Amino acid sequence: MTTDAAPINPFTTVAAASPARRAPMLRGWLAPLLAAAASIGLWWLATTVWSDPTSLLRQTAPQRVIPALDGLFTRGVLLPDTEISLWRLLIGLLVAAVIGIPAGLLVGMSTAAERAAAPIVQFLRMISPLSWTPIALALFGIGNQPVIFLIAAAAVWPVMLNTAAGVHAIEPGYLDVARSFHATRIELLTAVVVPAVRGHIQTGLRLALGIAWVVLVPAEMLGVRSGLGYQILNARDQLAYDQVVAVIVVIGVLGAALDFVARRTLAPRRA
């Protein structure tokens, strides 16, 4: 028995289907690219066309900032400062996690601890971390320590509160089953609570990362001579506002990259 149907070529099928598959991807990238181009266009208009010829805004135009950014890289200034800023950020986040996760577990598992800590936590977390700058400088002096302290003071609260919220969200039945097997508090913590709150801890760390990055730059403007925040002050003192905006662009790009990495690595995975 014969048939007139032509044999299916898998390579032809894949090749024919691939443009349709690429179309949604291209459409997904098109909107951000257009938005970025429009933003750069408005930036150029505001600093080059609409601004007064004697205004300092002329120094912040894109055609001035790009060479300034290249100059900072060429002189070997930007990369070392970026590295030290990222190192301070990492250490501050580690300190916040070491303090915030155990504190969140304690507050979440103990009603008495939650009642005792609630007014203190609400009071402290509403204080701007930068308000602690004079105390940090008095305690630690000039250097990395006060910057790390300010980062940790800002990042500890989302870690702690999200961890406690994760403990409260655990189904009581899981805890009852563990207690029915006469699990100790340590076994209850390690076998039930910690695995259950892992997603909340990851969310808290991601939120803490964003807050810490915002606090890092102004913290580096006080009492240190390195880092991205210091570079902004240094460029301002030289009236090099093109370099100021160049460092701001680097801060924005790095912040977006850090958030992207955090969304990929710290986002809770669906079952």
mmCIF file of N, CA, C and O in Angstrom, residues 121-172:
data_model
loop_
_atom_site.group_PDB
_atom_site.id
_atom_site.type_symbol
_atom_site.label_atom_id
_atom_site.label_comp_id
_atom_site.label_asym_id
_atom_site.label_seq_id
_atom_site.Cartn_x
_atom_site.Cartn_y
_atom_site.Cartn_z
ATOM 1 N N VAL A 121 11.122 46.321 67.977
ATOM 2 C CA VAL A 121 11.344 46.162 66.543
ATOM 3 C C VAL A 121 10.657 47.278 65.765
ATOM 4 O O VAL A 121 11.240 47.877 64.855
ATOM 5 N N GLN A 122 9.413 47.565 66.116
ATOM 6 C CA GLN A 122 8.686 48.621 65.415
ATOM 7 C C GLN A 122 9.361 49.984 65.593
ATOM 8 O O GLN A 122 9.356 50.814 64.681
ATOM 9 N N PHE A 123 9.928 50.207 66.757
ATOM 10 C CA PHE A 123 10.626 51.466 67.012
ATOM 11 C C PHE A 123 11.915 51.557 66.203
ATOM 12 O O PHE A 123 12.181 52.560 65.525
ATOM 13 N N LEU A 124 12.722 50.511 66.237
ATOM 14 C CA LEU A 124 14.038 50.563 65.605
ATOM 15 C C LEU A 124 13.950 50.538 64.085
ATOM 16 O O LEU A 124 14.717 51.225 63.402
ATOM 17 N N ARG A 125 13.038 49.759 63.539
ATOM 18 C CA ARG A 125 13.004 49.633 62.080
ATOM 19 C C ARG A 125 12.482 50.883 61.390
ATOM 20 O O ARG A 125 12.678 51.055 60.191
ATOM 21 N N MET A 126 11.816 51.771 62.141
ATOM 22 C CA MET A 126 11.322 53.012 61.554
ATOM 23 C C MET A 126 12.357 54.135 61.598
ATOM 24 O O MET A 126 12.105 55.231 61.109
ATOM 25 N N ILE A 127 13.502 53.861 62.182
ATOM 26 C CA ILE A 127 14.587 54.851 62.221
ATOM 27 C C ILE A 127 15.440 54.686 60.962
ATOM 28 O O ILE A 127 15.852 53.579 60.619
ATOM 29 N N SER A 128 15.696 55.789 60.290
ATOM 30 C CA SER A 128 16.544 55.728 59.101
ATOM 31 C C SER A 128 17.920 55.185 59.468
ATOM 32 O O SER A 128 18.538 55.643 60.438
ATOM 33 N N PRO A 129 18.425 54.206 58.726
ATOM 34 C CA PRO A 129 19.759 53.662 59.052
ATOM 35 C C PRO A 129 20.848 54.729 59.057
ATOM 36 O O PRO A 129 21.797 54.647 59.836
ATOM 37 N N LEU A 130 20.710 55.741 58.188
ATOM 38 C CA LEU A 130 21.729 56.786 58.135
ATOM 39 C C LEU A 130 21.725 57.653 59.380
ATOM 40 O O LEU A 130 22.689 58.391 59.627
ATOM 41 N N SER A 131 20.647 57.580 60.185
ATOM 42 C CA SER A 131 20.632 58.321 61.447
ATOM 43 C C SER A 131 21.665 57.796 62.427
ATOM 44 O O SER A 131 22.083 58.517 63.345
ATOM 45 N N TRP A 132 22.086 56.547 62.232
ATOM 46 C CA TRP A 132 23.067 55.944 63.122
ATOM 47 C C TRP A 132 24.501 56.315 62.740
ATOM 48 O O TRP A 132 25.444 55.849 63.391
ATOM 49 N N THR A 133 24.682 57.127 61.699
ATOM 50 C CA THR A 133 26.028 57.424 61.221
ATOM 51 C C THR A 133 26.933 58.025 62.294
ATOM 52 O O THR A 133 28.080 57.559 62.465
ATOM 53 N N PRO A 134 26.512 59.052 63.045
ATOM 54 C CA PRO A 134 27.425 59.588 64.071
ATOM 55 C C PRO A 134 27.828 58.550 65.115
ATOM 56 O O PRO A 134 28.985 58.510 65.550
ATOM 57 N N ILE A 135 26.865 57.717 65.513
ATOM 58 C CA ILE A 135 27.176 56.681 66.507
ATOM 59 C C ILE A 135 28.118 55.649 65.909
ATOM 60 O O ILE A 135 29.064 55.182 66.567
ATOM 61 N N ALA A 136 27.885 55.268 64.642
ATOM 62 C CA ALA A 136 28.756 54.282 63.994
ATOM 63 C C ALA A 136 30.181 54.802 63.872
ATOM 64 O O ALA A 136 31.153 54.068 64.113
ATOM 65 N N LEU A 137 30.326 56.078 63.505
ATOM 66 C CA LEU A 137 31.670 56.654 63.403
ATOM 67 C C LEU A 137 32.338 56.756 64.770
ATOM 68 O O LEU A 137 33.554 56.557 64.888
ATOM 69 N N ALA A 138 31.544 57.054 65.818
ATOM 70 C CA ALA A 138 32.125 57.138 67.158
ATOM 71 C C ALA A 138 32.559 55.773 67.665
ATOM 72 O O ALA A 138 33.577 55.650 68.360
ATOM 73 N N LEU A 139 31.797 54.732 67.328
ATOM 74 C CA LEU A 139 32.111 53.390 67.817
ATOM 75 C C LEU A 139 33.234 52.734 67.023
ATOM 76 O O LEU A 139 34.136 52.108 67.592
ATOM 77 N N PHE A 140 33.185 52.839 65.699
ATOM 78 C CA PHE A 140 34.092 52.069 64.844
ATOM 79 C C PHE A 140 35.183 52.914 64.215
ATOM 80 O O PHE A 140 36.132 52.368 63.660
ATOM 81 N N GLY A 141 35.040 54.233 64.258
ATOM 82 C CA GLY A 141 36.028 55.078 63.600
ATOM 83 C C GLY A 141 35.809 55.109 62.104
ATOM 84 O O GLY A 141 34.796 54.663 61.577
ATOM 85 N N ILE A 142 36.800 55.630 61.395
ATOM 86 C CA ILE A 142 36.713 55.769 59.943
ATOM 87 C C ILE A 142 37.229 54.489 59.290
ATOM 88 O O ILE A 142 38.285 53.978 59.648
ATOM 89 N N GLY A 143 36.467 53.983 58.341
ATOM 90 C CA GLY A 143 36.873 52.766 57.649
ATOM 91 C C GLY A 143 35.669 51.972 57.185
ATOM 92 O O GLY A 143 34.560 52.497 57.022
ATOM 93 N N ASN A 144 35.884 50.675 56.972
ATOM 94 C CA ASN A 144 34.829 49.813 56.461
ATOM 95 C C ASN A 144 33.755 49.503 57.496
ATOM 96 O O ASN A 144 32.591 49.295 57.148
ATOM 97 N N GLN A 145 34.146 49.452 58.784
ATOM 98 C CA GLN A 145 33.223 48.997 59.813
ATOM 99 C C GLN A 145 31.945 49.827 59.905
ATOM 100 O O GLN A 145 30.847 49.244 59.966
ATOM 101 N N PRO A 146 32.004 51.166 59.918
ATOM 102 C CA PRO A 146 30.743 51.912 60.001
ATOM 103 C C PRO A 146 29.853 51.712 58.784
ATOM 104 O O PRO A 146 28.624 51.684 58.913
ATOM 105 N N VAL A 147 30.436 51.552 57.606
ATOM 106 C CA VAL A 147 29.633 51.318 56.409
ATOM 107 C C VAL A 147 28.921 49.971 56.513
ATOM 108 O O VAL A 147 27.719 49.856 56.224
ATOM 109 N N ILE A 148 29.641 48.947 56.938
ATOM 110 C CA ILE A 148 29.038 47.621 57.098
ATOM 111 C C ILE A 148 27.957 47.660 58.165
ATOM 112 O O ILE A 148 26.892 47.035 58.024
ATOM 113 N N PHE A 149 28.201 48.399 59.243
ATOM 114 C CA PHE A 149 27.198 48.524 60.300
ATOM 115 C C PHE A 149 25.914 49.147 59.753
ATOM 116 O O PHE A 149 24.804 48.666 60.045
ATOM 117 N N LEU A 150 26.016 50.204 58.969
ATOM 118 C CA LEU A 150 24.832 50.867 58.429
ATOM 119 C C LEU A 150 24.083 49.957 57.454
ATOM 120 O O LEU A 150 22.843 49.943 57.430
ATOM 121 N N ILE A 151 24.821 49.202 56.656
ATOM 122 C CA ILE A 151 24.171 48.263 55.735
ATOM 123 C C ILE A 151 23.413 47.195 56.518
ATOM 124 O O ILE A 151 22.259 46.873 56.218
ATOM 125 N N ALA A 152 24.068 46.637 57.533
ATOM 126 C CA ALA A 152 23.418 45.602 58.337
ATOM 127 C C ALA A 152 22.210 46.161 59.076
ATOM 128 O O ALA A 152 21.163 45.491 59.194
ATOM 129 N N ALA A 153 22.314 47.398 59.585
ATOM 130 C CA ALA A 153 21.195 48.010 60.299
ATOM 131 C C ALA A 153 19.996 48.214 59.390
ATOM 132 O O ALA A 153 18.845 48.192 59.847
ATOM 133 N N ALA A 154 20.233 48.405 58.098
ATOM 134 C CA ALA A 154 19.128 48.577 57.152
ATOM 135 C C ALA A 154 18.568 47.243 56.674
ATOM 136 O O ALA A 154 17.366 47.116 56.453
ATOM 137 N N ALA A 155 19.440 46.250 56.519
ATOM 138 C CA ALA A 155 19.026 44.991 55.889
ATOM 139 C C ALA A 155 18.485 43.963 56.865
ATOM 140 O O ALA A 155 17.849 42.988 56.445
ATOM 141 N N VAL A 156 18.704 44.126 58.151
ATOM 142 C CA VAL A 156 18.319 43.092 59.099
ATOM 143 C C VAL A 156 16.805 42.966 59.230
ATOM 144 O O VAL A 156 16.275 41.862 59.447
ATOM 145 N N TRP A 157 16.076 44.078 59.064
ATOM 146 C CA TRP A 157 14.630 44.034 59.334
ATOM 147 C C TRP A 157 13.848 43.229 58.306
ATOM 148 O O TRP A 157 12.996 42.417 58.707
ATOM 149 N N PRO A 158 14.046 43.394 56.999
ATOM 150 C CA PRO A 158 13.310 42.520 56.079
ATOM 151 C C PRO A 158 13.635 41.050 56.252
ATOM 152 O O PRO A 158 12.755 40.197 56.086
ATOM 153 N N VAL A 159 14.875 40.731 56.612
ATOM 154 C CA VAL A 159 15.230 39.329 56.846
ATOM 155 C C VAL A 159 14.493 38.798 58.070
ATOM 156 O O VAL A 159 13.877 37.719 58.034
ATOM 157 N N MET A 160 14.531 39.549 59.150
ATOM 158 C CA MET A 160 13.895 39.114 60.389
ATOM 159 C C MET A 160 12.375 38.993 60.238
ATOM 160 O O MET A 160 11.776 37.984 60.623
ATOM 161 N N LEU A 161 11.743 40.018 59.673
ATOM 162 C CA LEU A 161 10.282 40.031 59.576
ATOM 163 C C LEU A 161 9.770 38.976 58.611
ATOM 164 O O LEU A 161 8.733 38.341 58.858
ATOM 165 N N ASN A 162 10.464 38.756 57.504
ATOM 166 C CA ASN A 162 10.036 37.712 56.571
ATOM 167 C C ASN A 162 10.230 36.326 57.153
ATOM 168 O O ASN A 162 9.418 35.425 56.905
ATOM 169 N N THR A 163 11.290 36.136 57.918
ATOM 170 C CA THR A 163 11.485 34.845 58.578
ATOM 171 C C THR A 163 10.376 34.582 59.584
ATOM 172 O O THR A 163 9.807 33.479 59.630
ATOM 173 N N ALA A 164 10.048 35.575 60.400
ATOM 174 C CA ALA A 164 8.952 35.410 61.365
ATOM 175 C C ALA A 164 7.629 35.172 60.658
ATOM 176 O O ALA A 164 6.812 34.339 61.097
ATOM 177 N N ALA A 165 7.372 35.876 59.560
ATOM 178 C CA ALA A 165 6.144 35.649 58.803
ATOM 179 C C ALA A 165 6.093 34.239 58.240
ATOM 180 O O ALA A 165 5.019 33.616 58.178
ATOM 181 N N GLY A 166 7.236 33.707 57.829
ATOM 182 C CA GLY A 166 7.273 32.331 57.342
ATOM 183 C C GLY A 166 6.926 31.325 58.423
ATOM 184 O O GLY A 166 6.225 30.334 58.167
ATOM 185 N N VAL A 167 7.398 31.561 59.645
ATOM 186 C CA VAL A 167 7.060 30.664 60.757
ATOM 187 C C VAL A 167 5.565 30.718 61.029
ATOM 188 O O VAL A 167 4.906 29.691 61.251
ATOM 189 N N HIS A 168 4.978 31.911 61.004
ATOM 190 C CA HIS A 168 3.540 32.040 61.250
ATOM 191 C C HIS A 168 2.712 31.384 60.162
ATOM 192 O O HIS A 168 1.562 30.998 60.410
ATOM 193 N N ALA A 169 3.273 31.269 58.945
ATOM 194 C CA ALA A 169 2.520 30.697 57.829
ATOM 195 C C ALA A 169 2.562 29.176 57.784
ATOM 196 O O ALA A 169 1.886 28.570 56.937
ATOM 197 N N ILE A 170 3.328 28.552 58.654
ATOM 198 C CA ILE A 170 3.414 27.082 58.661
ATOM 199 C C ILE A 170 2.067 26.507 59.086
ATOM 200 O O ILE A 170 1.443 26.969 60.047
ATOM 201 N N GLU A 171 1.621 25.470 58.389
ATOM 202 C CA GLU A 171 0.373 24.798 58.767
ATOM 203 C C GLU A 171 0.530 24.187 60.153
ATOM 204 O O GLU A 171 1.493 23.446 60.415
ATOM 205 N N PRO A 172 -0.394 24.480 61.073
ATOM 206 C CA PRO A 172 -0.275 23.916 62.432
ATOM 207 C C PRO A 172 -0.242 22.398 62.446
ATOM 208 O O PRO A 172 0.343 21.798 63.355
#
